[in-house]
Amino acid sequence: WFTIEYGMWFTLLLPGLMKLGAPVPLGGTSLHIRRSVIEEVGRWDAFNVTEDADLGIRLARFGYRVLVLDSVTKEEANSDFVNWVRQRSRWYKGYIQTWLVHLRRPRRLYKELGGAGFLGFNLFVGGTPLLTLLNPLVWVLTLLWFVAEPQVIPSMFPGWVLLMALTCWVIGNAAFMYAGIITVDVIGHTNLVSAALLIPIYWIMMSVAAAKAFWQLIIAPSFWEKTVHG
């Protein structure tokens, strides 16, 4: 799952953001940036646990573009659940930090990023950890409806909201799994097709990491939780 996700990130999502002109939250692997540009944008936030993602937003605010090179850097996939949660919760915490810091002056951010960039920033940087955290709530409500049909649930979801939710559920999930299948073909790991079809289980793991990230944001916002490699 982690291999599929990383492959999707670097072969589909980042090039897609680049072509849309949206801010690109950088990853920590194989970055090439002029030192003069780093200094111009204020270097990086030493208290942010995803300082690379924050740097990507800074570059966009200063009018710079991030381009994706046609190259591959091999990286070890995190294959231990506990170790994976440590890493993912840190990433989510850093995304929330980046989102909150840059939204301190939303009008100025909107002016610097433009409408499309501002929307992309909120959906991609803020929306990723927030939606991951909210997913279990929606799953529980769905389970309650099928088991007990409490009438409070229909009152929370009028017809037009329910229609939108069902559309996202059917088309969104199918599109995401299809993107996973495309990814394993592009990166040459066709043996992972079955994993791509089971990727909704991975989302449960993501929600666990998101819950931990929000808790750590309160009690230890700048704590860098180490990830064991090798």
Tab-separated table of C-alpha atoms in Angstrom:
chain	number	residue	atom	x	y	z
A	1	TRP	CA	0.000	0.000	0.000
A	2	PHE	CA	2.798	2.379	0.880
A	3	THR	CA	4.589	1.568	-2.376
A	4	ILE	CA	1.400	2.257	-4.342
A	5	GLU	CA	0.795	5.498	-2.475
A	6	TYR	CA	4.330	6.781	-3.068
A	7	GLY	CA	4.165	5.793	-6.707
A	8	MET	CA	0.853	7.616	-7.104
A	9	TRP	CA	2.238	10.667	-5.297
A	10	PHE	CA	5.268	11.100	-7.560
A	11	THR	CA	3.883	9.855	-10.901
A	12	LEU	CA	0.311	11.208	-10.802
A	13	LEU	CA	-0.452	13.700	-8.017
A	14	LEU	CA	2.635	15.939	-8.005
A	15	PRO	CA	2.805	16.213	-11.825
A	16	GLY	CA	-0.939	16.928	-11.751
A	17	LEU	CA	-0.542	19.746	-9.241
A	18	MET	CA	2.356	21.087	-11.304
A	19	LYS	CA	0.251	21.205	-14.491
A	20	LEU	CA	-2.640	22.868	-12.637
A	21	GLY	CA	-0.298	25.539	-11.310
A	22	ALA	CA	-1.305	24.698	-7.739
A	23	PRO	CA	1.140	24.933	-4.803
A	24	VAL	CA	3.190	21.735	-4.544
A	25	PRO	CA	3.899	20.499	-0.990
A	26	LEU	CA	7.402	19.158	-1.469
A	27	GLY	CA	8.581	15.761	-0.300
A	28	GLY	CA	11.999	15.284	1.254
A	29	THR	CA	13.476	13.195	-1.563
A	30	SER	CA	15.746	14.538	-4.346
A	31	LEU	CA	15.024	18.258	-4.226
A	32	HIS	CA	17.101	20.700	-6.244
A	33	ILE	CA	16.680	24.350	-5.209
A	34	ARG	CA	19.003	27.337	-5.605
A	35	ARG	CA	20.440	28.512	-2.309
A	36	SER	CA	19.618	32.131	-3.169
A	37	VAL	CA	15.948	31.170	-3.567
A	38	ILE	CA	15.940	29.278	-0.247
A	39	GLU	CA	17.274	32.378	1.487
A	40	GLU	CA	14.811	34.648	-0.310
A	41	VAL	CA	11.768	32.727	0.939
A	42	GLY	CA	13.017	32.707	4.546
A	43	ARG	CA	14.851	29.362	4.425
A	44	TRP	CA	12.558	26.954	6.322
A	45	ASP	CA	10.514	26.642	9.483
A	46	ALA	CA	12.601	24.648	11.965
A	47	PHE	CA	9.535	24.067	14.161
A	48	ASN	CA	7.449	22.505	11.395
A	49	VAL	CA	7.788	18.707	11.246
A	50	THR	CA	7.182	18.740	7.462
A	51	GLU	CA	9.384	21.691	6.658
A	52	ASP	CA	9.669	20.482	3.050
A	53	ALA	CA	5.906	20.772	2.463
A	54	ASP	CA	5.929	24.207	4.088
A	55	LEU	CA	8.807	25.223	1.805
A	56	GLY	CA	6.749	24.248	-1.241
A	57	ILE	CA	3.991	26.645	-0.178
A	58	ARG	CA	6.540	29.406	0.504
A	59	LEU	CA	7.947	29.011	-3.009
A	60	ALA	CA	4.461	29.326	-4.503
A	61	ARG	CA	3.730	32.446	-2.447
A	62	PHE	CA	6.910	34.067	-3.792
A	63	GLY	CA	5.877	33.285	-7.361
A	64	TYR	CA	8.199	30.342	-8.005
A	65	ARG	CA	7.135	27.173	-9.812
A	66	VAL	CA	7.970	23.631	-8.774
A	67	LEU	CA	8.666	21.207	-11.621
A	68	VAL	CA	8.845	17.420	-11.453
A	69	LEU	CA	11.910	15.877	-13.065
A	70	ASP	CA	11.612	12.765	-15.217
A	71	SER	CA	13.704	10.670	-12.847
A	72	VAL	CA	13.258	8.057	-10.137
A	73	THR	CA	14.783	7.974	-6.662
A	74	LYS	CA	14.489	4.601	-4.957
A	75	GLU	CA	13.181	4.718	-1.403
A	76	GLU	CA	12.493	2.006	1.149
A	77	ALA	CA	8.772	1.387	1.735
A	78	ASN	CA	7.804	1.476	5.391
A	79	SER	CA	6.516	-2.042	6.029
A	80	ASP	CA	5.859	-2.015	9.805
A	81	PHE	CA	2.464	-0.730	11.006
A	82	VAL	CA	3.653	0.952	14.221
A	83	ASN	CA	6.620	2.524	12.460
A	84	TRP	CA	4.344	3.625	9.615
A	85	VAL	CA	1.932	5.325	12.061
A	86	ARG	CA	4.841	7.253	13.591
A	87	GLN	CA	5.872	8.545	10.184
A	88	ARG	CA	2.369	9.263	8.881
A	89	SER	CA	1.196	11.048	12.028
A	90	ARG	CA	4.231	13.321	11.759
A	91	TRP	CA	3.411	14.076	8.136
A	92	TYR	CA	-0.228	14.856	8.965
A	93	LYS	CA	0.801	17.026	11.902
A	94	GLY	CA	3.160	18.959	9.655
A	95	TYR	CA	0.454	19.449	7.029
A	96	ILE	CA	-1.884	20.877	9.660
A	97	GLN	CA	0.900	23.144	10.936
A	98	THR	CA	1.596	24.347	7.392
A	99	TRP	CA	-2.099	24.941	6.767
A	100	LEU	CA	-2.622	26.919	9.980
A	101	VAL	CA	0.543	29.007	9.628
A	102	HIS	CA	-0.165	30.117	6.051
A	103	LEU	CA	-3.822	30.844	6.840
A	104	ARG	CA	-2.889	33.420	9.477
A	105	ARG	CA	-3.525	36.094	6.828
A	106	PRO	CA	-5.981	34.473	4.398
A	107	ARG	CA	-6.508	37.577	2.246
A	108	ARG	CA	-2.802	37.964	1.671
A	109	LEU	CA	-2.487	34.230	0.931
A	110	TYR	CA	-5.336	34.441	-1.590
A	111	LYS	CA	-3.668	37.397	-3.309
A	112	GLU	CA	-0.323	35.618	-3.534
A	113	LEU	CA	-1.616	32.206	-4.651
A	114	GLY	CA	-4.625	33.278	-6.705
A	115	GLY	CA	-8.046	31.650	-6.557
A	116	ALA	CA	-7.064	28.241	-7.940
A	117	GLY	CA	-3.906	28.088	-5.850
A	118	PHE	CA	-5.751	29.103	-2.699
A	119	LEU	CA	-8.379	26.411	-3.289
A	120	GLY	CA	-5.739	23.783	-4.044
A	121	PHE	CA	-3.795	24.689	-0.913
A	122	ASN	CA	-6.847	24.292	1.328
A	123	LEU	CA	-8.071	21.077	-0.282
A	124	PHE	CA	-4.691	19.364	-0.572
A	125	VAL	CA	-2.773	20.582	2.475
A	126	GLY	CA	-5.612	21.205	4.929
A	127	GLY	CA	-8.175	18.817	3.516
A	128	THR	CA	-5.970	15.718	3.456
A	129	PRO	CA	-5.515	15.313	7.243
A	130	LEU	CA	-8.945	16.765	8.103
A	131	LEU	CA	-10.892	14.402	5.855
A	132	THR	CA	-8.799	11.458	7.009
A	133	LEU	CA	-9.705	12.315	10.594
A	134	LEU	CA	-13.429	12.648	9.771
A	135	ASN	CA	-13.663	9.399	7.789
A	136	PRO	CA	-14.309	7.135	10.834
A	137	LEU	CA	-17.233	9.347	11.886
A	138	VAL	CA	-18.886	8.857	8.495
A	139	TRP	CA	-18.178	5.114	8.620
A	140	VAL	CA	-19.814	4.854	12.067
A	141	LEU	CA	-22.877	6.807	10.903
A	142	THR	CA	-23.208	4.504	7.892
A	143	LEU	CA	-22.933	1.398	10.081
A	144	LEU	CA	-25.503	2.788	12.538
A	145	TRP	CA	-27.951	3.438	9.713
A	146	PHE	CA	-27.739	-0.124	8.383
A	147	VAL	CA	-27.941	-1.657	11.872
A	148	ALA	CA	-30.499	0.504	13.696
A	149	GLU	CA	-31.761	3.167	11.235
A	150	PRO	CA	-31.866	6.020	13.796
A	151	GLN	CA	-34.006	8.828	12.365
A	152	VAL	CA	-31.541	11.502	13.403
A	153	ILE	CA	-29.260	10.431	10.539
A	154	PRO	CA	-31.672	11.343	7.670
A	155	SER	CA	-32.148	14.739	9.300
A	156	MET	CA	-28.387	15.277	9.069
A	157	PHE	CA	-28.294	14.334	5.379
A	158	PRO	CA	-31.054	15.951	3.292
A	159	GLY	CA	-31.603	14.580	-0.200
A	160	TRP	CA	-29.143	16.788	-2.063
A	161	VAL	CA	-26.391	16.124	0.499
A	162	LEU	CA	-27.060	12.378	0.368
A	163	LEU	CA	-26.874	12.446	-3.453
A	164	MET	CA	-23.527	14.243	-3.373
A	165	ALA	CA	-22.221	11.850	-0.725
A	166	LEU	CA	-23.269	8.765	-2.686
A	167	THR	CA	-21.695	10.177	-5.845
A	168	CYS	CA	-18.405	10.788	-4.036
A	169	TRP	CA	-18.577	7.357	-2.416
A	170	VAL	CA	-19.153	5.419	-5.651
A	171	ILE	CA	-17.234	7.471	-8.220
A	172	GLY	CA	-14.537	8.737	-5.834
A	173	ASN	CA	-13.625	5.330	-4.432
A	174	ALA	CA	-13.714	3.696	-7.857
A	175	ALA	CA	-11.507	6.440	-9.319
A	176	PHE	CA	-8.997	6.145	-6.482
A	177	MET	CA	-8.694	2.377	-6.822
A	178	TYR	CA	-8.421	2.736	-10.587
A	179	ALA	CA	-5.621	5.287	-10.088
A	180	GLY	CA	-3.900	2.732	-7.862
A	181	ILE	CA	-4.100	0.110	-10.617
A	182	ILE	CA	-2.683	2.588	-13.143
A	183	THR	CA	0.109	3.417	-10.692
A	184	VAL	CA	1.275	-0.187	-10.193
A	185	ASP	CA	1.475	-0.540	-13.975
A	186	VAL	CA	3.445	2.713	-14.378
A	187	ILE	CA	5.952	1.899	-11.630
A	188	GLY	CA	6.353	-1.698	-12.785
A	189	HIS	CA	4.827	-3.427	-9.745
A	190	THR	CA	1.896	-5.222	-11.365
A	191	ASN	CA	2.107	-7.821	-8.588
A	192	LEU	CA	0.461	-5.178	-6.340
A	193	VAL	CA	-2.839	-5.008	-8.261
A	194	SER	CA	-4.641	-6.965	-5.523
A	195	ALA	CA	-3.265	-4.531	-2.933
A	196	ALA	CA	-4.606	-1.615	-4.998
A	197	LEU	CA	-8.103	-3.151	-4.884
A	198	LEU	CA	-7.880	-3.509	-1.086
A	199	ILE	CA	-6.583	0.018	-0.473
A	200	PRO	CA	-9.714	1.119	1.511
A	201	ILE	CA	-8.227	-0.894	4.413
A	202	TYR	CA	-5.218	1.422	4.175
A	203	TRP	CA	-7.538	4.380	4.802
A	204	ILE	CA	-8.385	2.963	8.236
A	205	MET	CA	-4.676	3.046	9.042
A	206	MET	CA	-4.539	6.645	7.819
A	207	SER	CA	-7.360	7.627	10.177
A	208	VAL	CA	-5.466	6.132	13.127
A	209	ALA	CA	-2.436	8.219	12.156
A	210	ALA	CA	-4.569	11.357	11.704
A	211	ALA	CA	-6.096	11.009	15.172
A	212	LYS	CA	-2.608	10.705	16.658
A	213	ALA	CA	-1.432	13.723	14.645
A	214	PHE	CA	-4.211	15.978	15.953
A	215	TRP	CA	-3.524	14.891	19.518
A	216	GLN	CA	0.197	15.525	19.147
A	217	LEU	CA	-0.528	18.915	17.587
A	218	ILE	CA	-1.994	19.890	20.971
A	219	ILE	CA	0.489	18.289	23.358
A	220	ALA	CA	3.743	18.245	21.320
A	221	PRO	CA	3.431	20.305	18.117
A	222	SER	CA	7.145	20.357	17.235
A	223	PHE	CA	8.053	16.859	18.433
A	224	TRP	CA	9.774	14.981	15.612
A	225	GLU	CA	8.887	11.324	15.908
A	226	LYS	CA	11.685	9.281	14.410
A	227	THR	CA	11.058	6.636	11.774
A	228	VAL	CA	13.187	3.492	11.835
A	229	HIS	CA	14.680	2.634	8.430
A	230	GLY	CA	16.527	-0.442	7.243
